[in-house]
Amino acid sequence: MNILLLGSGGREHALAWKMSQSHHCDTLLIAPGNAGTAAFGKNMPFGVNDFEAIKKCCIQEKIGMLVVGPEDPLVNGIYDFFQNDSLLQHITVVAPSKAAAQLEGSKAFSKKFMARQGIPTAAYAEFTEENYDEGKKYIAAHSLPVVLKADGLAAGKGVIIAQTTEEALQSFEEMILGKQFGEASRKVVVEAFLTGIEVSVFILTDGVDYQIIGHAKDYKRIGEGDTGLNTGGMGCVSPVPFMDAAFMQKVIDRIINPTVKGLAKENLNYHGFIFFGLMNTNGEPWVIEYNCRLGDPETEVVLPRLQTDLVSLFAAMDNGTLADTNINFDERSCATIMAVSGGYPGDYQKNKLIQGLESPINKDSIVFHAGTKIAENGVLTNGGRVLAITSYGATINEAVKKSKISMDQISFEGMYYRRDIGYEFQ
Ligand code: AMP
Ligand code: GLY
């Protein structure tokens, strides 16, 4: 089967790496891809939201499966676009419908869904310009810290954790009246702050059955010791030591099962991944957010541990046999460390030559490209997050050590990475 993969990050390099191992994968195309994905297939010169170009490519290249990496095309309705076109209907699309993608596309939608299905999540209220004054009163009376979330997609920047009422009111004004995130912050969700340790769980579902394909802990802050600004993710580890059988059973009973049952009950057509962003509060799981895709860099530790053929899993999802498939995991731990451009998550420069990519690295390490591109003189940086090095180890500690050794073989001007990924599990 010919497969088209949409996206250009480390997640997509990991997906390309994994899918290309399947004997069901003939030609792999990646749009737009990066310097790393080019080793597993052909990069295509169109973007993830260019549905007409995607359609043309699917017809010309006889694509049998579309795998969508990032959230934008999901929320923009790529699944419905394929279902409503007689030339594309036969293609297996790994994506939720536009209506179901609101679980990620609208925080207010996901909060209401969780309330209807009795899924544990922080108490909240939603506000727009129409009930702005009511919102100010709600915030003024709220305990601290208080969490403000732009309703729509805001490229990971739409969440503010305010430590003071003043700061919360100012952010509320900027979001709603100042239209800080445009249409995305027309509506704002104000919610209670949850304390604990975050963990992400990933499932693949056909809207009836599901399989858990892994979990991970992400390190979001730029600085060591979890300090400084939030980023897209600076590293991940899997498995997470506190995800024992008892905690996982609570996640299954209270969160995963009611979510999948809720999708069916509410006729939300779903054929894809669900990323449960969870908080472990004294051993009890709460949902912070849903995403309709895999995480980045979570994918860079989840897929290396998944031994099951991913393309077969997608086919099982499509033909209703997901419940009959076996999922196997590599027993070893995985850690990934992200190298970023100097200045990220603020302003940074691109087009820096990456050195050391050709030298042999530890057999237990894999270099996943994120923001990279191929040029005449070699591979250049092309984004804030540049590459992630994943390693296997008997323990998280050992995996992190191997990734750091491999990382030290690679360099580019301004390169930075956190040396303390997995610090609390040492
Ligand atoms: P999100 O964009 O929803 O992933 O939120 C970004 C980050 O903000 C999350 O990964 C958490 O670290 C934090 N966060 C969001 N909501 C809450 C909450 N209710 N309590 C504590 N932290 C939160
Ligand atoms: N690493 C967090 C995310 O992919 O949303």
PDB file of C-alpha atoms in Angstrom, residues 91-343:
ATOM      1  CA  ILE A  91      -8.662   5.687   1.386  1.00  0.00           C
ATOM      2  CA  THR A  92      -8.040   4.735   5.033  1.00  0.00           C
ATOM      3  CA  VAL A  93      -7.751   8.025   6.902  1.00  0.00           C
ATOM      4  CA  VAL A  94      -6.161   7.992  10.349  1.00  0.00           C
ATOM      5  CA  ALA A  95      -8.027  10.995  11.766  1.00  0.00           C
ATOM      6  CA  PRO A  96     -11.173  11.938  13.668  1.00  0.00           C
ATOM      7  CA  SER A  97     -14.080  13.644  11.941  1.00  0.00           C
ATOM      8  CA  LYS A  98     -14.172  17.441  12.088  1.00  0.00           C
ATOM      9  CA  ALA A  99     -16.892  17.268  14.751  1.00  0.00           C
ATOM     10  CA  ALA A 100     -14.841  14.882  16.938  1.00  0.00           C
ATOM     11  CA  ALA A 101     -11.633  16.884  16.439  1.00  0.00           C
ATOM     12  CA  GLN A 102     -13.347  19.606  18.485  1.00  0.00           C
ATOM     13  CA  LEU A 103     -12.061  17.625  21.470  1.00  0.00           C
ATOM     14  CA  GLU A 104      -8.771  19.351  20.672  1.00  0.00           C
ATOM     15  CA  GLY A 105     -10.054  22.271  18.586  1.00  0.00           C
ATOM     16  CA  SER A 106     -12.270  23.731  21.315  1.00  0.00           C
ATOM     17  CA  LYS A 107     -11.428  23.607  25.015  1.00  0.00           C
ATOM     18  CA  ALA A 108     -15.051  24.535  25.836  1.00  0.00           C
ATOM     19  CA  PHE A 109     -16.322  21.619  23.700  1.00  0.00           C
ATOM     20  CA  SER A 110     -13.990  19.169  25.444  1.00  0.00           C
ATOM     21  CA  LYS A 111     -14.942  20.432  28.914  1.00  0.00           C
ATOM     22  CA  LYS A 112     -18.660  20.010  28.117  1.00  0.00           C
ATOM     23  CA  PHE A 113     -18.017  16.543  26.671  1.00  0.00           C
ATOM     24  CA  MET A 114     -16.206  15.513  29.876  1.00  0.00           C
ATOM     25  CA  ALA A 115     -19.010  16.942  32.020  1.00  0.00           C
ATOM     26  CA  ARG A 116     -21.610  14.958  30.031  1.00  0.00           C
ATOM     27  CA  GLN A 117     -19.600  11.751  30.306  1.00  0.00           C
ATOM     28  CA  GLY A 118     -18.643  12.174  33.974  1.00  0.00           C
ATOM     29  CA  ILE A 119     -14.900  12.274  33.239  1.00  0.00           C
ATOM     30  CA  PRO A 120     -12.750  13.859  35.986  1.00  0.00           C
ATOM     31  CA  THR A 121     -11.420  17.281  34.983  1.00  0.00           C
ATOM     32  CA  ALA A 122     -10.858  20.646  36.692  1.00  0.00           C
ATOM     33  CA  ALA A 123     -13.936  22.752  37.524  1.00  0.00           C
ATOM     34  CA  TYR A 124     -14.400  25.509  34.944  1.00  0.00           C
ATOM     35  CA  ALA A 125     -16.540  28.235  33.391  1.00  0.00           C
ATOM     36  CA  GLU A 126     -16.455  29.730  29.892  1.00  0.00           C
ATOM     37  CA  PHE A 127     -16.693  33.379  28.878  1.00  0.00           C
ATOM     38  CA  THR A 128     -16.877  35.575  25.765  1.00  0.00           C
ATOM     39  CA  GLU A 129     -17.227  39.330  25.210  1.00  0.00           C
ATOM     40  CA  GLU A 130     -20.965  38.933  25.910  1.00  0.00           C
ATOM     41  CA  ASN A 131     -20.477  37.844  29.539  1.00  0.00           C
ATOM     42  CA  TYR A 132     -17.101  39.543  30.041  1.00  0.00           C
ATOM     43  CA  ASP A 133     -18.081  41.318  33.302  1.00  0.00           C
ATOM     44  CA  GLU A 134     -19.401  38.091  34.755  1.00  0.00           C
ATOM     45  CA  GLY A 135     -16.035  36.520  33.847  1.00  0.00           C
ATOM     46  CA  LYS A 136     -14.149  39.257  35.698  1.00  0.00           C
ATOM     47  CA  LYS A 137     -16.200  38.556  38.827  1.00  0.00           C
ATOM     48  CA  TYR A 138     -15.641  34.793  38.448  1.00  0.00           C
ATOM     49  CA  ILE A 139     -11.865  35.314  38.186  1.00  0.00           C
ATOM     50  CA  ALA A 140     -11.765  37.804  41.077  1.00  0.00           C
ATOM     51  CA  ALA A 141     -13.437  35.226  43.331  1.00  0.00           C
ATOM     52  CA  HIS A 142     -11.326  32.281  42.064  1.00  0.00           C
ATOM     53  CA  SER A 143      -8.647  30.534  44.120  1.00  0.00           C
ATOM     54  CA  LEU A 144      -5.021  30.900  42.933  1.00  0.00           C
ATOM     55  CA  PRO A 145      -3.322  29.947  40.760  1.00  0.00           C
ATOM     56  CA  VAL A 146      -6.083  30.121  38.158  1.00  0.00           C
ATOM     57  CA  VAL A 147      -5.823  28.724  34.621  1.00  0.00           C
ATOM     58  CA  LEU A 148      -7.029  30.645  31.533  1.00  0.00           C
ATOM     59  CA  LYS A 149      -7.285  28.859  28.202  1.00  0.00           C
ATOM     60  CA  ALA A 150      -8.026  30.247  24.768  1.00  0.00           C
ATOM     61  CA  ASP A 151     -10.851  28.077  23.450  1.00  0.00           C
ATOM     62  CA  GLY A 152      -9.348  27.402  20.011  1.00  0.00           C
ATOM     63  CA  LEU A 153      -6.002  26.275  18.624  1.00  0.00           C
ATOM     64  CA  ALA A 154      -3.209  28.677  19.588  1.00  0.00           C
ATOM     65  CA  ALA A 155      -0.085  26.714  18.610  1.00  0.00           C
ATOM     66  CA  GLY A 156       0.489  25.603  22.203  1.00  0.00           C
ATOM     67  CA  LYS A 157       0.558  29.191  23.527  1.00  0.00           C
ATOM     68  CA  GLY A 158      -3.075  29.608  24.588  1.00  0.00           C
ATOM     69  CA  VAL A 159      -2.792  28.513  28.246  1.00  0.00           C
ATOM     70  CA  ILE A 160      -1.982  31.001  30.991  1.00  0.00           C
ATOM     71  CA  ILE A 161      -1.428  29.938  34.586  1.00  0.00           C
ATOM     72  CA  ALA A 162      -1.914  33.133  36.570  1.00  0.00           C
ATOM     73  CA  GLN A 163      -0.405  33.354  40.048  1.00  0.00           C
ATOM     74  CA  THR A 164      -2.257  36.549  40.978  1.00  0.00           C
ATOM     75  CA  THR A 165      -5.797  37.829  40.356  1.00  0.00           C
ATOM     76  CA  GLU A 166      -4.328  40.936  38.705  1.00  0.00           C
ATOM     77  CA  GLU A 167      -2.353  38.852  36.219  1.00  0.00           C
ATOM     78  CA  ALA A 168      -5.415  36.698  35.527  1.00  0.00           C
ATOM     79  CA  LEU A 169      -7.635  39.715  34.876  1.00  0.00           C
ATOM     80  CA  GLN A 170      -5.013  41.247  32.580  1.00  0.00           C
ATOM     81  CA  SER A 171      -4.672  38.031  30.563  1.00  0.00           C
ATOM     82  CA  PHE A 172      -8.454  37.727  30.413  1.00  0.00           C
ATOM     83  CA  GLU A 173      -8.695  41.233  28.977  1.00  0.00           C
ATOM     84  CA  GLU A 174      -5.894  40.605  26.463  1.00  0.00           C
ATOM     85  CA  MET A 175      -7.478  37.368  25.307  1.00  0.00           C
ATOM     86  CA  ILE A 176     -11.088  38.520  24.987  1.00  0.00           C
ATOM     87  CA  LEU A 177     -10.954  42.266  24.331  1.00  0.00           C
ATOM     88  CA  GLY A 178      -7.400  42.413  22.886  1.00  0.00           C
ATOM     89  CA  LYS A 179      -8.066  39.341  20.716  1.00  0.00           C
ATOM     90  CA  GLN A 180      -4.567  38.091  21.621  1.00  0.00           C
ATOM     91  CA  PHE A 181      -5.091  34.798  19.833  1.00  0.00           C
ATOM     92  CA  GLY A 182      -7.594  36.107  17.285  1.00  0.00           C
ATOM     93  CA  GLU A 183     -10.687  33.922  16.849  1.00  0.00           C
ATOM     94  CA  ALA A 184      -9.113  31.269  19.165  1.00  0.00           C
ATOM     95  CA  SER A 185      -9.497  33.526  22.218  1.00  0.00           C
ATOM     96  CA  ARG A 186     -12.978  34.851  21.392  1.00  0.00           C
ATOM     97  CA  LYS A 187     -14.030  32.363  24.039  1.00  0.00           C
ATOM     98  CA  VAL A 188     -11.945  31.687  27.169  1.00  0.00           C
ATOM     99  CA  VAL A 189     -12.155  28.749  29.563  1.00  0.00           C
ATOM    100  CA  VAL A 190     -11.264  29.628  33.169  1.00  0.00           C
ATOM    101  CA  GLU A 191     -10.437  26.587  35.246  1.00  0.00           C
ATOM    102  CA  ALA A 192      -9.086  25.419  38.568  1.00  0.00           C
ATOM    103  CA  PHE A 193      -5.387  24.624  38.847  1.00  0.00           C
ATOM    104  CA  LEU A 194      -4.591  20.937  39.337  1.00  0.00           C
ATOM    105  CA  THR A 195      -1.496  19.957  41.283  1.00  0.00           C
ATOM    106  CA  GLY A 196       0.478  16.776  40.689  1.00  0.00           C
ATOM    107  CA  ILE A 197       2.612  15.131  38.016  1.00  0.00           C
ATOM    108  CA  GLU A 198       1.623  15.188  34.346  1.00  0.00           C
ATOM    109  CA  VAL A 199       1.598  12.115  32.148  1.00  0.00           C
ATOM    110  CA  SER A 200       0.275  11.507  28.630  1.00  0.00           C
ATOM    111  CA  VAL A 201      -1.492   8.342  27.472  1.00  0.00           C
ATOM    112  CA  PHE A 202      -2.050   7.477  23.806  1.00  0.00           C
ATOM    113  CA  ILE A 203      -4.704   5.262  22.273  1.00  0.00           C
ATOM    114  CA  LEU A 204      -5.696   4.329  18.740  1.00  0.00           C
ATOM    115  CA  THR A 205      -9.463   3.974  18.386  1.00  0.00           C
ATOM    116  CA  ASP A 206     -12.119   3.288  15.757  1.00  0.00           C
ATOM    117  CA  GLY A 207     -14.684   4.986  17.975  1.00  0.00           C
ATOM    118  CA  VAL A 208     -15.831   1.655  19.472  1.00  0.00           C
ATOM    119  CA  ASP A 209     -12.726  -0.346  20.358  1.00  0.00           C
ATOM    120  CA  TYR A 210      -9.279   0.932  21.187  1.00  0.00           C
ATOM    121  CA  GLN A 211      -5.730  -0.108  21.958  1.00  0.00           C
ATOM    122  CA  ILE A 212      -3.387   1.718  24.310  1.00  0.00           C
ATOM    123  CA  ILE A 213      -0.215   2.279  22.315  1.00  0.00           C
ATOM    124  CA  GLY A 214       1.897   3.872  25.015  1.00  0.00           C
ATOM    125  CA  HIS A 215       2.411   6.633  27.514  1.00  0.00           C
ATOM    126  CA  ALA A 216       5.091   9.207  28.261  1.00  0.00           C
ATOM    127  CA  LYS A 217       6.126  12.090  30.457  1.00  0.00           C
ATOM    128  CA  ASP A 218       6.999  15.302  28.652  1.00  0.00           C
ATOM    129  CA  TYR A 219       9.393  18.038  29.857  1.00  0.00           C
ATOM    130  CA  LYS A 220       7.846  21.278  28.602  1.00  0.00           C
ATOM    131  CA  ARG A 221       9.986  24.061  30.087  1.00  0.00           C
ATOM    132  CA  ILE A 222      13.063  25.386  28.301  1.00  0.00           C
ATOM    133  CA  GLY A 223      15.288  25.405  31.405  1.00  0.00           C
ATOM    134  CA  GLU A 224      16.747  22.617  33.524  1.00  0.00           C
ATOM    135  CA  GLY A 225      14.808  21.897  36.701  1.00  0.00           C
ATOM    136  CA  ASP A 226      11.582  22.739  34.811  1.00  0.00           C
ATOM    137  CA  THR A 227      12.243  26.477  34.760  1.00  0.00           C
ATOM    138  CA  GLY A 228      11.681  29.229  32.179  1.00  0.00           C
ATOM    139  CA  LEU A 229       9.255  29.458  29.304  1.00  0.00           C
ATOM    140  CA  ASN A 230       7.010  26.688  27.994  1.00  0.00           C
ATOM    141  CA  THR A 231       8.089  25.002  24.762  1.00  0.00           C
ATOM    142  CA  GLY A 232       6.556  22.383  22.486  1.00  0.00           C
ATOM    143  CA  GLY A 233       8.500  19.810  24.539  1.00  0.00           C
ATOM    144  CA  MET A 234      12.212  19.445  25.363  1.00  0.00           C
ATOM    145  CA  GLY A 235      12.300  15.718  26.024  1.00  0.00           C
ATOM    146  CA  CYS A 236      10.276  12.693  27.096  1.00  0.00           C
ATOM    147  CA  VAL A 237      10.629   9.428  28.939  1.00  0.00           C
ATOM    148  CA  SER A 238       8.626   6.194  28.734  1.00  0.00           C
ATOM    149  CA  PRO A 239       7.553   4.182  30.629  1.00  0.00           C
ATOM    150  CA  VAL A 240       6.837   6.465  33.567  1.00  0.00           C
ATOM    151  CA  PRO A 241       7.602   4.781  36.916  1.00  0.00           C
ATOM    152  CA  PHE A 242       4.384   5.925  38.639  1.00  0.00           C
ATOM    153  CA  MET A 243       2.200   4.510  35.823  1.00  0.00           C
ATOM    154  CA  ASP A 244       1.730   1.258  37.709  1.00  0.00           C
ATOM    155  CA  ALA A 245      -1.106  -1.190  37.035  1.00  0.00           C
ATOM    156  CA  ALA A 246      -3.354   0.350  39.706  1.00  0.00           C
ATOM    157  CA  PHE A 247      -3.042   3.905  38.334  1.00  0.00           C
ATOM    158  CA  MET A 248      -3.439   2.694  34.739  1.00  0.00           C
ATOM    159  CA  GLN A 249      -6.627   0.836  35.703  1.00  0.00           C
ATOM    160  CA  LYS A 250      -8.067   4.081  37.101  1.00  0.00           C
ATOM    161  CA  VAL A 251      -7.157   5.852  33.848  1.00  0.00           C
ATOM    162  CA  ILE A 252      -8.886   3.103  31.856  1.00  0.00           C
ATOM    163  CA  ASP A 253     -12.032   2.949  34.011  1.00  0.00           C
ATOM    164  CA  ARG A 254     -12.545   6.647  34.676  1.00  0.00           C
ATOM    165  CA  ILE A 255     -11.125   8.259  31.546  1.00  0.00           C
ATOM    166  CA  ILE A 256     -10.408   6.077  28.497  1.00  0.00           C
ATOM    167  CA  ASN A 257     -13.540   3.885  28.589  1.00  0.00           C
ATOM    168  CA  PRO A 258     -15.976   6.763  29.220  1.00  0.00           C
ATOM    169  CA  THR A 259     -14.279   8.818  26.483  1.00  0.00           C
ATOM    170  CA  VAL A 260     -14.564   6.133  23.810  1.00  0.00           C
ATOM    171  CA  LYS A 261     -18.112   5.212  24.896  1.00  0.00           C
ATOM    172  CA  GLY A 262     -18.977   8.921  24.909  1.00  0.00           C
ATOM    173  CA  LEU A 263     -17.770   9.320  21.324  1.00  0.00           C
ATOM    174  CA  ALA A 264     -20.088   6.505  20.221  1.00  0.00           C
ATOM    175  CA  LYS A 265     -23.022   7.802  22.280  1.00  0.00           C
ATOM    176  CA  GLU A 266     -22.647  11.273  20.814  1.00  0.00           C
ATOM    177  CA  ASN A 267     -22.166   9.992  17.239  1.00  0.00           C
ATOM    178  CA  LEU A 268     -18.707  11.495  17.021  1.00  0.00           C
ATOM    179  CA  ASN A 269     -17.009   9.556  14.236  1.00  0.00           C
ATOM    180  CA  TYR A 270     -13.438   8.771  15.262  1.00  0.00           C
ATOM    181  CA  HIS A 271     -10.704   6.767  13.524  1.00  0.00           C
ATOM    182  CA  GLY A 272      -7.406   7.883  14.950  1.00  0.00           C
ATOM    183  CA  PHE A 273      -5.285   8.697  17.951  1.00  0.00           C
ATOM    184  CA  ILE A 274      -6.414  10.208  21.232  1.00  0.00           C
ATOM    185  CA  PHE A 275      -3.762  11.849  23.389  1.00  0.00           C
ATOM    186  CA  PHE A 276      -4.955  12.120  26.995  1.00  0.00           C
ATOM    187  CA  GLY A 277      -3.031  14.853  28.815  1.00  0.00           C
ATOM    188  CA  LEU A 278      -3.442  13.783  32.453  1.00  0.00           C
ATOM    189  CA  MET A 279      -2.557  15.004  35.921  1.00  0.00           C
ATOM    190  CA  ASN A 280      -1.757  12.463  38.610  1.00  0.00           C
ATOM    191  CA  THR A 281      -2.974  14.125  41.805  1.00  0.00           C
ATOM    192  CA  ASN A 282      -2.069  11.914  44.759  1.00  0.00           C
ATOM    193  CA  GLY A 283      -2.661   8.792  42.681  1.00  0.00           C
ATOM    194  CA  GLU A 284      -5.942   9.993  41.126  1.00  0.00           C
ATOM    195  CA  PRO A 285      -6.045  10.804  37.371  1.00  0.00           C
ATOM    196  CA  TRP A 286      -7.626  14.006  36.002  1.00  0.00           C
ATOM    197  CA  VAL A 287      -7.841  15.125  32.383  1.00  0.00           C
ATOM    198  CA  ILE A 288      -6.015  18.369  31.579  1.00  0.00           C
ATOM    199  CA  GLU A 289      -6.704  18.159  27.864  1.00  0.00           C
ATOM    200  CA  TYR A 290      -7.467  15.953  24.900  1.00  0.00           C
ATOM    201  CA  ASN A 291      -5.458  16.064  21.697  1.00  0.00           C
ATOM    202  CA  CYS A 292      -6.545  14.250  18.546  1.00  0.00           C
ATOM    203  CA  ARG A 293      -3.038  13.332  17.460  1.00  0.00           C
ATOM    204  CA  LEU A 294       0.202  11.939  18.793  1.00  0.00           C
ATOM    205  CA  GLY A 295       2.440  14.227  20.852  1.00  0.00           C
ATOM    206  CA  ASP A 296       5.810  15.599  19.870  1.00  0.00           C
ATOM    207  CA  PRO A 297       8.276  14.534  21.326  1.00  0.00           C
ATOM    208  CA  GLU A 298       6.098  11.842  23.007  1.00  0.00           C
ATOM    209  CA  THR A 299       5.946   9.931  19.697  1.00  0.00           C
ATOM    210  CA  GLU A 300       9.735   9.710  19.684  1.00  0.00           C
ATOM    211  CA  VAL A 301       9.593   7.482  22.799  1.00  0.00           C
ATOM    212  CA  VAL A 302       6.188   5.818  22.290  1.00  0.00           C
ATOM    213  CA  LEU A 303       6.810   4.391  18.791  1.00  0.00           C
ATOM    214  CA  PRO A 304      10.312   3.025  19.502  1.00  0.00           C
ATOM    215  CA  ARG A 305       8.771   1.019  22.388  1.00  0.00           C
ATOM    216  CA  LEU A 306       5.807  -0.237  20.322  1.00  0.00           C
ATOM    217  CA  GLN A 307       6.737  -3.546  18.718  1.00  0.00           C
ATOM    218  CA  THR A 308       3.434  -4.066  16.910  1.00  0.00           C
ATOM    219  CA  ASP A 309       3.285  -3.193  13.199  1.00  0.00           C
ATOM    220  CA  LEU A 310       1.738   0.281  13.067  1.00  0.00           C
ATOM    221  CA  VAL A 311       0.376   0.014   9.519  1.00  0.00           C
ATOM    222  CA  SER A 312      -1.402  -3.237  10.487  1.00  0.00           C
ATOM    223  CA  LEU A 313      -2.880  -1.427  13.486  1.00  0.00           C
ATOM    224  CA  PHE A 314      -4.188   1.335  11.197  1.00  0.00           C
ATOM    225  CA  ALA A 315      -5.705  -1.307   8.905  1.00  0.00           C
ATOM    226  CA  ALA A 316      -7.322  -3.019  11.933  1.00  0.00           C
ATOM    227  CA  MET A 317      -8.718   0.343  13.027  1.00  0.00           C
ATOM    228  CA  ASP A 318     -10.215   0.751   9.571  1.00  0.00           C
ATOM    229  CA  ASN A 319     -11.785  -2.707   9.293  1.00  0.00           C
ATOM    230  CA  GLY A 320     -13.126  -3.035  12.838  1.00  0.00           C
ATOM    231  CA  THR A 321     -10.655  -5.640  14.129  1.00  0.00           C
ATOM    232  CA  LEU A 322      -8.725  -3.436  16.535  1.00  0.00           C
ATOM    233  CA  ALA A 323     -10.000  -5.418  19.551  1.00  0.00           C
ATOM    234  CA  ASP A 324      -8.449  -8.621  18.130  1.00  0.00           C
ATOM    235  CA  THR A 325      -4.928  -7.232  17.668  1.00  0.00           C
ATOM    236  CA  ASN A 326      -2.028  -7.883  20.023  1.00  0.00           C
ATOM    237  CA  ILE A 327       0.025  -4.979  21.268  1.00  0.00           C
ATOM    238  CA  ASN A 328       3.604  -5.702  22.288  1.00  0.00           C
ATOM    239  CA  PHE A 329       6.081  -3.335  23.870  1.00  0.00           C
ATOM    240  CA  ASP A 330       9.857  -3.323  24.105  1.00  0.00           C
ATOM    241  CA  GLU A 331      10.619  -3.906  27.791  1.00  0.00           C
ATOM    242  CA  ARG A 332      13.388  -1.323  27.748  1.00  0.00           C
ATOM    243  CA  SER A 333      12.960   2.311  28.719  1.00  0.00           C
ATOM    244  CA  CYS A 334      13.200   5.065  26.149  1.00  0.00           C
ATOM    245  CA  ALA A 335      14.260   8.664  26.620  1.00  0.00           C
ATOM    246  CA  THR A 336      14.365  11.392  24.007  1.00  0.00           C
ATOM    247  CA  ILE A 337      16.197  14.712  24.260  1.00  0.00           C
ATOM    248  CA  MET A 338      15.388  17.638  21.985  1.00  0.00           C
ATOM    249  CA  ALA A 339      18.106  19.923  20.613  1.00  0.00           C
ATOM    250  CA  VAL A 340      16.776  23.418  19.914  1.00  0.00           C
ATOM    251  CA  SER A 341      17.989  26.587  18.209  1.00  0.00           C
ATOM    252  CA  GLY A 342      19.514  29.310  20.430  1.00  0.00           C
ATOM    253  CA  GLY A 343      16.787  31.721  21.564  1.00  0.00           C
TER     254      GLY A 343
END
